[in-house]
XYZ file of C-alpha atoms in Angstrom:
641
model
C -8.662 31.505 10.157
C -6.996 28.685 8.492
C -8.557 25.765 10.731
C -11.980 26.974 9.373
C -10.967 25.986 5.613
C -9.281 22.647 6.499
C -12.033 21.214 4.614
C -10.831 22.674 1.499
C -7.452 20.302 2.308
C -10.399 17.134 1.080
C -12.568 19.647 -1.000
C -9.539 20.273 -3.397
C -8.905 16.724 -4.879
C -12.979 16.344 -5.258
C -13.064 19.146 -7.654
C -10.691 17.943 -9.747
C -11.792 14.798 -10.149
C -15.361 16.000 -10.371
C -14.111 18.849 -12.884
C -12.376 15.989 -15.191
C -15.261 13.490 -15.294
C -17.262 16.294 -16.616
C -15.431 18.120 -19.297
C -12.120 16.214 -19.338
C -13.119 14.564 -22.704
C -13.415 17.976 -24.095
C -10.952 19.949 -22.950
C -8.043 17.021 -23.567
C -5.152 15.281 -22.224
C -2.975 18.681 -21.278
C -5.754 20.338 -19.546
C -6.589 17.642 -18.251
C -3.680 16.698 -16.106
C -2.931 20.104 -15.165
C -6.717 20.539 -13.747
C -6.055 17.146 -11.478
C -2.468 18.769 -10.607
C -3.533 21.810 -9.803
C -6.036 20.538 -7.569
C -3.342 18.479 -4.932
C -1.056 21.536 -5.081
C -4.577 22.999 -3.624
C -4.605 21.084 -1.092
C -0.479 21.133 -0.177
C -1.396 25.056 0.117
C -4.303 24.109 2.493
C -1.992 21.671 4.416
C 1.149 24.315 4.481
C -1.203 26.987 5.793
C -2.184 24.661 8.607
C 1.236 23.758 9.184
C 1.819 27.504 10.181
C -0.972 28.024 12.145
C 0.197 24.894 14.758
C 3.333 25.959 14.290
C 2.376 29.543 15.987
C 0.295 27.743 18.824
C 2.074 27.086 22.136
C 2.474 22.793 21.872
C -0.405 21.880 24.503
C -2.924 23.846 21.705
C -1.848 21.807 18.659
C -4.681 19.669 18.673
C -7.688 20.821 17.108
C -10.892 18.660 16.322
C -13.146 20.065 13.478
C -16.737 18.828 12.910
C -17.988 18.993 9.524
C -21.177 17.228 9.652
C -22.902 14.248 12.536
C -22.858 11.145 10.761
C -24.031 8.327 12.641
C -26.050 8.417 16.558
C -27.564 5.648 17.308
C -28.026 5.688 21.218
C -24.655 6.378 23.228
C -22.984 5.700 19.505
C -21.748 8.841 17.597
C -19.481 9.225 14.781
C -19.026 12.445 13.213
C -17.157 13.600 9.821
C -14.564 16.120 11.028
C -10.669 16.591 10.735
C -8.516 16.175 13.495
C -5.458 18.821 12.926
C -2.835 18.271 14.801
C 1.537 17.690 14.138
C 0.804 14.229 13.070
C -1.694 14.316 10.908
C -0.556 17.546 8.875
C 2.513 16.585 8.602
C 1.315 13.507 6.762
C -0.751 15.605 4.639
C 1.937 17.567 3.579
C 4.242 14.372 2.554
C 0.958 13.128 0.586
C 0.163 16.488 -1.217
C 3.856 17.324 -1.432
C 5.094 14.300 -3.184
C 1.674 13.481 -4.750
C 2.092 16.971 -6.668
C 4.892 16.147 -8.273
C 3.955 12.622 -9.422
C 0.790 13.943 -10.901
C 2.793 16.663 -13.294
C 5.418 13.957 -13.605
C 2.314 11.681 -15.523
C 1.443 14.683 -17.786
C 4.610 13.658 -19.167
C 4.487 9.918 -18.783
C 1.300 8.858 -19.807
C 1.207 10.626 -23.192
C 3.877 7.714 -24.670
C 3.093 3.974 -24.833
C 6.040 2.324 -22.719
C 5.062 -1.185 -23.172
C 3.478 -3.526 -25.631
C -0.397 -3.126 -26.300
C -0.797 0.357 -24.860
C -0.200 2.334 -27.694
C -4.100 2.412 -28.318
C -4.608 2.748 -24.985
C -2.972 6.319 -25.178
C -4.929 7.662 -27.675
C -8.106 6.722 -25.833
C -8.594 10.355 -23.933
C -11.440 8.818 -21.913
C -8.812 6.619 -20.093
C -6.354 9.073 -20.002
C -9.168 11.134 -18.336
C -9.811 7.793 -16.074
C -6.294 7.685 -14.876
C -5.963 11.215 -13.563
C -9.765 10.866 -11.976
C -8.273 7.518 -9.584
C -4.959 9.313 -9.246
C -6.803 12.288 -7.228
C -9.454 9.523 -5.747
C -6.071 8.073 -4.384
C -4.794 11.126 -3.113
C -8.700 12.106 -1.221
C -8.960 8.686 0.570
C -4.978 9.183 1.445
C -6.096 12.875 2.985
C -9.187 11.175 4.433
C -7.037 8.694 6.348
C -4.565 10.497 7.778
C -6.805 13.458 8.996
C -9.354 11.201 10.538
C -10.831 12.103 13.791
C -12.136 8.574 14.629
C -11.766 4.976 13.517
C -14.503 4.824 11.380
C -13.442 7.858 9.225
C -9.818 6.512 9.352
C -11.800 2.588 7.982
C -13.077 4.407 5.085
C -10.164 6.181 3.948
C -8.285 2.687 4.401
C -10.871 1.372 2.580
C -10.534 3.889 -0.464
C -7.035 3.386 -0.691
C -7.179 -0.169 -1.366
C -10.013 0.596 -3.859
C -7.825 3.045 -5.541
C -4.615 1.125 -5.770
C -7.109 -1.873 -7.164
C -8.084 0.669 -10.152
C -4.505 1.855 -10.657
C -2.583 -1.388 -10.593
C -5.199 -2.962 -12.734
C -5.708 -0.267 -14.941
C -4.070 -1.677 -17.871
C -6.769 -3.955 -17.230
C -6.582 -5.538 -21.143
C -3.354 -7.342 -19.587
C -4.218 -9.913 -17.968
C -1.032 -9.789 -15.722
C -2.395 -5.844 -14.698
C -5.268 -7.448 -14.086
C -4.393 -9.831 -11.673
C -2.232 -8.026 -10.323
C -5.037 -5.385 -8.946
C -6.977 -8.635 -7.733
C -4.659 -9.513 -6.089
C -3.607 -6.401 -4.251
C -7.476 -6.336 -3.495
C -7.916 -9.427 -1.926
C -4.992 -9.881 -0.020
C -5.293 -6.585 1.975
C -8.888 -7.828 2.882
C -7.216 -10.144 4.923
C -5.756 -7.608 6.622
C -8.800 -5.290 6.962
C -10.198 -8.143 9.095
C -7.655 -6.898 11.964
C -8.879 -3.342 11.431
C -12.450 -4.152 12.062
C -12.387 -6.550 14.781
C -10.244 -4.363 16.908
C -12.562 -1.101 16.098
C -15.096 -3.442 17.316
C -12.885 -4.703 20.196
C -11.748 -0.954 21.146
C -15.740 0.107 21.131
C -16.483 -2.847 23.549
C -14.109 -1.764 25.881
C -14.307 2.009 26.120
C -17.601 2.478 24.069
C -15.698 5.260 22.459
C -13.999 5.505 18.614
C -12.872 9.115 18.435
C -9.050 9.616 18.856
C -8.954 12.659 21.157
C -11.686 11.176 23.809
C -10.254 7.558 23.537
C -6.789 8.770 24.113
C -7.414 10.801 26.859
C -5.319 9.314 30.021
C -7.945 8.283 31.870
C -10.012 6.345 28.839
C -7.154 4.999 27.447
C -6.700 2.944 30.292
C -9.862 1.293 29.714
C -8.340 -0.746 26.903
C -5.962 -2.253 29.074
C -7.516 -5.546 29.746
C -7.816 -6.072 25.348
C -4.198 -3.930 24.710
C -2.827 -6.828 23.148
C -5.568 -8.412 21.656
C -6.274 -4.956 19.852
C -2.486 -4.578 19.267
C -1.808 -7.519 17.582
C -5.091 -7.139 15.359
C -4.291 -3.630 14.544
C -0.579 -5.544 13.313
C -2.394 -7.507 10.734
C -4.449 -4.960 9.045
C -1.114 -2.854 9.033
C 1.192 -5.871 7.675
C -1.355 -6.249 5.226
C -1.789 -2.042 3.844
C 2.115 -2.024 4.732
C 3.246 -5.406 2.897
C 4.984 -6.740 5.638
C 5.320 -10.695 6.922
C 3.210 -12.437 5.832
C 0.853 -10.323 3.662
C 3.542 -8.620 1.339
C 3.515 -10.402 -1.874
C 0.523 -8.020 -3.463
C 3.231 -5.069 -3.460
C 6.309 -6.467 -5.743
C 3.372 -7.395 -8.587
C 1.667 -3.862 -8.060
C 4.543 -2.655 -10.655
C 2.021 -3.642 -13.544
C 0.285 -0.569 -12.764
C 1.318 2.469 -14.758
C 5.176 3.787 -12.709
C 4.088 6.914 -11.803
C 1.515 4.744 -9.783
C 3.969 2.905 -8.384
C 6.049 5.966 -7.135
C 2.454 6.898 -5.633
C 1.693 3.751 -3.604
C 5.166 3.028 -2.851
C 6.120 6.476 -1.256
C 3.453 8.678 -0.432
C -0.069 6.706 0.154
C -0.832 3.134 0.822
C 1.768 0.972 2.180
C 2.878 3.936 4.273
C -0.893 3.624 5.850
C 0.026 1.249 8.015
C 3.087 2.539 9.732
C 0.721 6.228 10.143
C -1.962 3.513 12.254
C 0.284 1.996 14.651
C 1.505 5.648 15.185
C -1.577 6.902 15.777
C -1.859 4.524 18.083
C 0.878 4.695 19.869
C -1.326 5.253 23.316
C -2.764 1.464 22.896
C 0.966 0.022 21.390
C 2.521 1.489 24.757
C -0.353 -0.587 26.747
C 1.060 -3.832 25.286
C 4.986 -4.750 25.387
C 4.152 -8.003 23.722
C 2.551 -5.949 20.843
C 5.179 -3.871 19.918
C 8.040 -6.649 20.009
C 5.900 -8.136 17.406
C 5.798 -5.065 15.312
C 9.343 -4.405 15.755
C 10.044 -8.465 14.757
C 8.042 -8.402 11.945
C 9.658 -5.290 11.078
C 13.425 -6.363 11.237
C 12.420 -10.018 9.722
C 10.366 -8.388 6.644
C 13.441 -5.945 6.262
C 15.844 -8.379 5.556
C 13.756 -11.300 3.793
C 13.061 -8.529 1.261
C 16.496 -7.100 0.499
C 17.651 -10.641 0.151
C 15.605 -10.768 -2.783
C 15.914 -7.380 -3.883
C 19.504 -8.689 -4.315
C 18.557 -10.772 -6.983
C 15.710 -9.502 -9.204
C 16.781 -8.077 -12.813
C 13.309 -5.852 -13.171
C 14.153 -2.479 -12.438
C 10.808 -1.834 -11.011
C 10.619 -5.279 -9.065
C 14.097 -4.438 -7.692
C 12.619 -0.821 -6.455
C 9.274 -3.229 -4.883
C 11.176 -5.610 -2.714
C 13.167 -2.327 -1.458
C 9.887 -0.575 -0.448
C 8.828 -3.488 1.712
C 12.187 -4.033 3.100
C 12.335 -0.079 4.238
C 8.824 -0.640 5.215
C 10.642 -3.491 7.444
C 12.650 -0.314 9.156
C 10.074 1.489 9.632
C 7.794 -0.827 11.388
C 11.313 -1.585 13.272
C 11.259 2.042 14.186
C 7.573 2.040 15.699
C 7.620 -1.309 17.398
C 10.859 0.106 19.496
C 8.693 3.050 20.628
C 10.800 5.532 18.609
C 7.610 6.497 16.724
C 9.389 9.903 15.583
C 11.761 7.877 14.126
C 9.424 5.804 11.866
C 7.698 8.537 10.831
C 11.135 9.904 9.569
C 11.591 7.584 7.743
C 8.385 7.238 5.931
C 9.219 10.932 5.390
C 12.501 10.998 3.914
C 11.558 7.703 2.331
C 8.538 9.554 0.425
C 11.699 11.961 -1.389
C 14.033 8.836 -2.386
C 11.913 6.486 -3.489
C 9.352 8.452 -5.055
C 12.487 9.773 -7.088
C 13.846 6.176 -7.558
C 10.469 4.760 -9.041
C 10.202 8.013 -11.134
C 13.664 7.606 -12.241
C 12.640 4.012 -13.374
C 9.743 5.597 -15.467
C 12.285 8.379 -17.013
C 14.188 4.786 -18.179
C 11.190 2.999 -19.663
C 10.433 5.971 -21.350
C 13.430 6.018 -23.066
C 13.851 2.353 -23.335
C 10.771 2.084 -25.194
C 9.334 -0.249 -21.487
C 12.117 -2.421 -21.144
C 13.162 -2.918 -17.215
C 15.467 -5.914 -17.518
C 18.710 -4.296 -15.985
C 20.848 -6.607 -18.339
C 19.751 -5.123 -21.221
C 21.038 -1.735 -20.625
C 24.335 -0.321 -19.318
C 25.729 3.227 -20.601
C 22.789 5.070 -20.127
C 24.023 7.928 -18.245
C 25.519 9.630 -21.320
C 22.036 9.169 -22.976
C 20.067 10.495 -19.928
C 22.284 12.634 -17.769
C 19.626 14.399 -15.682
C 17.787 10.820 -14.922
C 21.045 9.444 -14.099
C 22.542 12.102 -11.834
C 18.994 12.230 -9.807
C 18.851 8.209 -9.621
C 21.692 8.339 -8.545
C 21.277 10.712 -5.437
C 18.244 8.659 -5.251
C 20.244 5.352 -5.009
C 22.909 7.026 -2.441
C 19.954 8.317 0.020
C 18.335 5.213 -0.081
C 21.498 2.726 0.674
C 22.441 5.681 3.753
C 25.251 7.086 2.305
C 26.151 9.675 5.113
C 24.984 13.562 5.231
C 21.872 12.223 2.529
C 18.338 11.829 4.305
C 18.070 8.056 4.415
C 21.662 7.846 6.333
C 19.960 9.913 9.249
C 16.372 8.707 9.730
C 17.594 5.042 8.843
C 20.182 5.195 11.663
C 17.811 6.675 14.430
C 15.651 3.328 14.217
C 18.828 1.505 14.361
C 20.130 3.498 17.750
C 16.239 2.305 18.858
C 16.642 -1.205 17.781
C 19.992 -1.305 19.501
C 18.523 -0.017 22.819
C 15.469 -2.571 22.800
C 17.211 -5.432 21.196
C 20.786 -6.048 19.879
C 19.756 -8.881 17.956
C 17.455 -6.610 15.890
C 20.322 -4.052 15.458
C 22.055 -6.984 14.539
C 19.599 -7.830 11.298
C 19.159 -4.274 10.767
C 22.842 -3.441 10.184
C 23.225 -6.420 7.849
C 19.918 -5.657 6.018
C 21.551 -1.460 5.598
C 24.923 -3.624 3.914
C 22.815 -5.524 1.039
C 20.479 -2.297 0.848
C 23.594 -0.824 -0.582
C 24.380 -3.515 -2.818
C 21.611 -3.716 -4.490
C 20.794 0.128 -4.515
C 24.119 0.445 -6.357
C 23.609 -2.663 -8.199
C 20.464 -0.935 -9.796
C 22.754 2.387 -10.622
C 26.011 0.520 -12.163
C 24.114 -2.010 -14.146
C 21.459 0.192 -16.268
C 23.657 3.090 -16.436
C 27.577 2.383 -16.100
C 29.980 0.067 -18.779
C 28.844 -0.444 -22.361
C 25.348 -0.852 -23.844
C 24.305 -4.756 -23.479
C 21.215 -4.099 -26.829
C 22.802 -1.347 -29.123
C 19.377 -1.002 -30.393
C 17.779 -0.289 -27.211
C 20.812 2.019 -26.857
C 20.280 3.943 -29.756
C 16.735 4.464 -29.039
C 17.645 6.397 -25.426
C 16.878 9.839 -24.969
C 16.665 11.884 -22.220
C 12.796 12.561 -20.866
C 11.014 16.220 -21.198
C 11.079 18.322 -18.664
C 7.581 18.138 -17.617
C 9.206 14.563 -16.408
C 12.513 15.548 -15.132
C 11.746 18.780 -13.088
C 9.750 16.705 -10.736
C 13.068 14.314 -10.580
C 15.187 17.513 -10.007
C 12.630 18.367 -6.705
C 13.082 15.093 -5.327
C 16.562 14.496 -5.801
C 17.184 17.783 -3.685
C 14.484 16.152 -0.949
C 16.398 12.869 -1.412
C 19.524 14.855 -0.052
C 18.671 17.505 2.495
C 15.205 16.142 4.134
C 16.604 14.463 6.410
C 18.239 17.497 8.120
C 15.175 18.157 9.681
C 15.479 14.915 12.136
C 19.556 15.717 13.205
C 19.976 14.089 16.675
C 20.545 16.724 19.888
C 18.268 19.380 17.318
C 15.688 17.499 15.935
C 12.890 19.538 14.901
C 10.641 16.808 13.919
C 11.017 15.480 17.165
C 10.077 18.722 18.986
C 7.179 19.159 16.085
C 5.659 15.480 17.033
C 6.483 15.802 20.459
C 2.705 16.621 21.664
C 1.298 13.634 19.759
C 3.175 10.991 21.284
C 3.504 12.870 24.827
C 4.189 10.033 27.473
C 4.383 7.430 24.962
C 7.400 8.253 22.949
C 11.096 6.617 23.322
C 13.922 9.000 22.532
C 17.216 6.950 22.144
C 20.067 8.184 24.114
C 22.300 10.400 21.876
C 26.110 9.670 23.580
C 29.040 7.992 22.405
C 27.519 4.610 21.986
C 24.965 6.392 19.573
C 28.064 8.628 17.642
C 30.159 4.990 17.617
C 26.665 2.830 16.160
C 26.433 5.857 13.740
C 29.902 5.462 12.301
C 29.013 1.864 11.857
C 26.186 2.523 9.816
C 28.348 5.199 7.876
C 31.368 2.316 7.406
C 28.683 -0.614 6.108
C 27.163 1.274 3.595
C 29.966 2.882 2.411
C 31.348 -0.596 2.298
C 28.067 -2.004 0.683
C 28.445 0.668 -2.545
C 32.166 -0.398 -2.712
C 31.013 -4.166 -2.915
C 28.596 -3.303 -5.386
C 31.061 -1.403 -7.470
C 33.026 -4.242 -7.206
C 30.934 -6.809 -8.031
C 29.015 -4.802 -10.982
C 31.776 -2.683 -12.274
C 35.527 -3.736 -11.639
C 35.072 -7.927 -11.886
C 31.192 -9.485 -12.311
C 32.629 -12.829 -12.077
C 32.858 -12.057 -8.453
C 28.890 -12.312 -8.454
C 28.907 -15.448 -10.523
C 31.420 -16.930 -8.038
C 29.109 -16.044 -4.885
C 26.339 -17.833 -6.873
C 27.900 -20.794 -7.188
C 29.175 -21.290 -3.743
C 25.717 -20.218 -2.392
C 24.071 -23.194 -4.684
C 20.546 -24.057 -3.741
C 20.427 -20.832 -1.401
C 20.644 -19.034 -4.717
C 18.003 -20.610 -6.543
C 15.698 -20.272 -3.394
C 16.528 -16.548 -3.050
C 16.399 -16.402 -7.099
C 12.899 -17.816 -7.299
C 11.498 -15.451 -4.290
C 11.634 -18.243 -1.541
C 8.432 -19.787 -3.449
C 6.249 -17.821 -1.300
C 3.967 -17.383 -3.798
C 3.871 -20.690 -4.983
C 3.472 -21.795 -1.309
C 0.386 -19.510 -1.188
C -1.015 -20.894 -4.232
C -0.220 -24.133 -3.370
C -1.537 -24.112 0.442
C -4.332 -21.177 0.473
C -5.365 -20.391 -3.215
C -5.480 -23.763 -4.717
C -7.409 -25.482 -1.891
C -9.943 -22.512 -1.923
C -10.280 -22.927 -5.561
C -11.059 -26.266 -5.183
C -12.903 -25.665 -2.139
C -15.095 -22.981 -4.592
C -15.455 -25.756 -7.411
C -16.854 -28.399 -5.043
C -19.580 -26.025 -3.323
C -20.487 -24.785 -7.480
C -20.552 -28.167 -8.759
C -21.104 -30.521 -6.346
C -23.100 -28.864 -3.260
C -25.093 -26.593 -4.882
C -25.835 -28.076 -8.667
C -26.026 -31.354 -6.860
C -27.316 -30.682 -3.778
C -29.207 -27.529 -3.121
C -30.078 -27.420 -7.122
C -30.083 -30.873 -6.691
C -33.026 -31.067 -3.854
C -35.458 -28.037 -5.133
C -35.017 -30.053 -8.695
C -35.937 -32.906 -6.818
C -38.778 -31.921 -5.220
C -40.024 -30.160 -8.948
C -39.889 -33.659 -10.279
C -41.746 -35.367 -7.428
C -44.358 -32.577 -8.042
C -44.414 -33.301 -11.933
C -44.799 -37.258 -11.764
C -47.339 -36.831 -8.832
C -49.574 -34.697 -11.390
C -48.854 -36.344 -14.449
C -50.587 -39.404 -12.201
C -53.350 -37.699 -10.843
C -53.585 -36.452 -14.510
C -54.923 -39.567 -15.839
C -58.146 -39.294 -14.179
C -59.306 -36.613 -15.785
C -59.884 -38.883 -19.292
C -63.056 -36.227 -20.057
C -65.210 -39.377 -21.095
C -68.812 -39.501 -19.242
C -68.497 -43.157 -18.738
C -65.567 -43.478 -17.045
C -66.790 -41.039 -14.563
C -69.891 -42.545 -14.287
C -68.102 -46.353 -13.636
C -65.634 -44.106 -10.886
C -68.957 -43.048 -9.060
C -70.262 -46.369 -8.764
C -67.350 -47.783 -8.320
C -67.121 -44.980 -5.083
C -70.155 -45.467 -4.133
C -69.621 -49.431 -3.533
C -66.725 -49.299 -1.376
C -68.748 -46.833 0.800
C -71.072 -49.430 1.163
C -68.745 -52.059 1.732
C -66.581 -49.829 4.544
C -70.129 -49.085 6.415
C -71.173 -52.967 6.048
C -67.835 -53.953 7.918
C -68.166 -51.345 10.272
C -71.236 -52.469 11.415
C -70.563 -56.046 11.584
């Protein structure tokens, strides 16, 4: 039976990478990449086969628990390895493995061409070639290892490995010192967040003295939590804002583009930041404990959403412009969850996985051909140079702004029905937020690849990527349009599918005419967002120059990014820097080095005095004896007086 292999699902990805640290200098780049490719469409076989088995069980049977090992018992305390299959979970595999696939053949492709300045060494190096693949199915084993956890300590490590992953892949044009930082950063700021994680795993264990999902969420121990619901909710929120990028831990995501793009398409749609949104939905038992908890998810959600589109609106990196969309559909998502329509945001992280995975691919397919350029004003006519990049950007582009009948339009508008339901207000900042999502979705289609070429050289240069690259852009581009079909209100399958995970907990929004009328809505603002963009971008771009003007300082505050990171260097980085140098320099040279120097010099002049006693001359020892010997004398005289 298929439930007894599910090990083979993590086994898969650990013989590849295994296989290519071995012989993956000798055998070369081609069999290289294959070998790590081969091994995630391993595991997408492993995760379709379990797929069909829950799919024949009758729904109250689709949870299954597998033990591969006992790990840790220490008294009442026990944490085993094991698997827990059920809709949820293998669902999410499949997304990871599905997508992940294609990204890895799409690299085969990718990484044998420099695309920016300095790496054209770094591609003939086979042992980093070798490296890359290695991390990219590292990434793809802690991903698997999250998402099929059966406790919270097993779901901590894979957390863990992701963020250890995306450090080695961001940085790993680590002889930049922009890459580099740029993987430090990711690092450190998402320990902030991992802070959350571990204090309410610690909180949850207090309370119910129990860490594996099935027991914990069993009605009667789930109640248990009560009295810490909140406490744990909200801590749970800050390790997810920080995985996720949302308010106020995003700003590691927009400079993760210095990692190689296929990276990018990794993190952004099919692994890390989707980690959080897959923890507060495996959660969903202690989120539905705690109102005040989920309004603060689906805040954060709605605010992050919009502050990031804002500047999506205004960034000229085709990659950066890509970033600040992720965190803003991120923003939906989260949205989605903290309404309670937890089917909802986990369509969208699905159909999400197909459109943005295509658009950072897409992005790739350009630098390729562009030689690593990504300023959007230094292209324009590319779609007669690359008409198979173009056409699937564009689909891309369309399912992303929620263009109707394409997947984004659908998923996209159930978390707005939610948002309406719990909130107008958020509806409110999530139908504004779908208008510039348009824009600038469009913005990033008519710019690079409508009008003339802006650089005839870099014009000249275009070319249309192998197929090894575009295939994997063809796949997506038909996920881009037709995933979302699975998630139709009134015959949602996805909803049925997911249905026994979030049993009691789950908010279905009310499909009647309000829902048909919010729909059409959503249809006429992002229809009207890609007309604005054409507009603006196409027809007359003094319109945008106009808006600028009239907007002012607004502009130059969305233009530089808010300052956020300046504000963070300025308030938190800075004063720990100088916090660092004073404890170096200061407390410990002059203090603690300071004090045990101290007390080495006391200990020096007090022997170099005693020192001078020891002349080695018989006299003088001699004259110190008698010279004893009287003032013994003397003391005893007194004493007896």
């Amino acid at each position: 039976m298929i439930v007894d292999h599910a090990w083979l699902l993590l086994a898969f990805p650990v013989l590849g990478l295994v296989l290519n640290l071995a012989f993956g200098r000798r055998w070369g780049k081609n069999v290289t990449g294959i070998v790590a490719s081969a091994a995630v469409l391993g595991s997408f076989f492993v995760a379709l086969g379990l797929f069909l088995h829950l799919n024949g069980l009758p729904e109250e049977e689709r949870t299954i628990e597998q033990v591969l090992w006992p790990w840790i018992t220490i008294d009442q305390f026990r944490v085993d390895i094991g698997l827990l299959i059920d809709p949820l979970s293998v669902f999410m595999a499949l997304v990871v493995t599905g997508v992940g696939f294609l990204i890895h053949v799409y690299s085969i492709g990718y990484m044998w061409a420099p695309h920016e300045e300095g790496e054209e060494e770094a591609m003939g190096d086979i042992p980093r070639f070798v490296r890359y693949f290695v991390y990219l199915n590292f990434f793809v084993l802690m991903m698997l290892t999250l998402v099929m956890a059966n406790d919270f300590v097993q779901m901590f490590i894979g957390w863990e490995g992701v963020g250890l992953a995306s450090y080695l892949l961001i940085g790993f044009w680590f002889f930049k010192p922009s890459a580099a930082d740029a993987g430090k950063k990711a690092f450190l700021v998402n320990r902030v967040g991992d802070v959350g994680f571990i204090l309410a795993m610690l909180w949850i264990f207090r309370l119910s003295g129990r860490l594996n999902f099935i027991d914990l969420f069993h009605p009667e121990n789930v109640q248990a939590l009560q009295i810490g619901a909140t406490t744990i909710g909200l801590l749970l929120l800050l390790a997810a804002t920080g995985k996720s990028a949302q308010i106020p831990l995003y700003v590691w995501l927009p400079d993760a583009m210095e990692g190689p793009t296929p990276v990018s398409a990794l993190i952004h749609a099919a692994t890390m930041v989707t980690a959080g949104v897959y923890m507060i939905a495996r959660n969903a038992p202690i989120f539905a404990l705690t109102p005040t908890a989920m309004t603060w998810v689906a805040t954060i959600g709605a605010l992050t959403a919009f502050f990031a589109a804002t500047i999506a609106l205004t960034q000229t990196d085709l990659k950066r412009i890509l970033a600040y969309s992720t965190v803003s559909q991120l923003g939906y998502m989260f949205l989605g969850v903290g309404t309670g329509a937890f089917v909802a945001g986990i369509f969208h992280l699905y159909t999400h996985a197909f459109f943005k995975a295509l658009l950072f691919l897409g992005a790739g397919s350009v630098m390729h051909a562009l030689h690593g350029e990504l300023d959007i004003r230094k292209m324009g006519g590319l779609k007669e140079k690359m008409p198979i990049t173009y056409r699937t950007f564009l689909i891309g582009a369309a399912a992303l702004a929620g263009v109707p009948l394409l997947s984004g339009f659908f998923s996209k508008d159930e978390i707005l029905l939610a948002a309406w339901e719990k909130a107008p207000v958020l509806w409110g900042i999530g139908i504004v937020t779908a208008f510039m999502t348009a824009v600038y979705s469009f913005r990033a289609v008519f710019v690079p690849f409508w009008g003339e070429p802006r650089n005839r050289k870099l014009f000249d240069h275009a070319h249309e990527s192998p197929r090894v690259m575009t295939v994997p852009l063809v796949v997506l581009a038909v996920g881009a349009a037709l995933a979302g079909y699975i998630g139709l209100p009134k015959m949602s399958w996805l909803g049925e599918w997911l249905a026994p995970v979030f049993h009691g907990v789950m908010h279905e929004p009310e499909v009647g005419v309000a829902a048909w009328a919010l729909m059409g809505v959503s249809a006429v603002v992002a229809l009207a967002g890609v007309y604005f963009a054409y507009h603006a971008f196409v027809v007359n771009p003094d319109v945008v120059l106009s808006i600028r003007r009239t907007l002012g300082p607004i502009d130059t505050l969305v233009q530089n990014k808010y300052y956020v990171d300046e504000f963070y260097m300025t308030v938190v980085v800075n004063p720990l820097k100088a916090m660092a140098d004073w404890l170096a320099y200061v407390f410990d040279q002059q203090g603690i080095d300071g004090l045990v120097n101290g007390v080495a010099r006391a200990t020096g002049w007090l022997g170099g005095q005693v020192r001078r006693v020891q002349t080695g001359r018989v006299g003088t020892y001699a004259f110190t004896l008698f010279v004893g010997v009287v003032l013994l004398v003397m003391y005893f005289i007194v004493l007896a007086v």
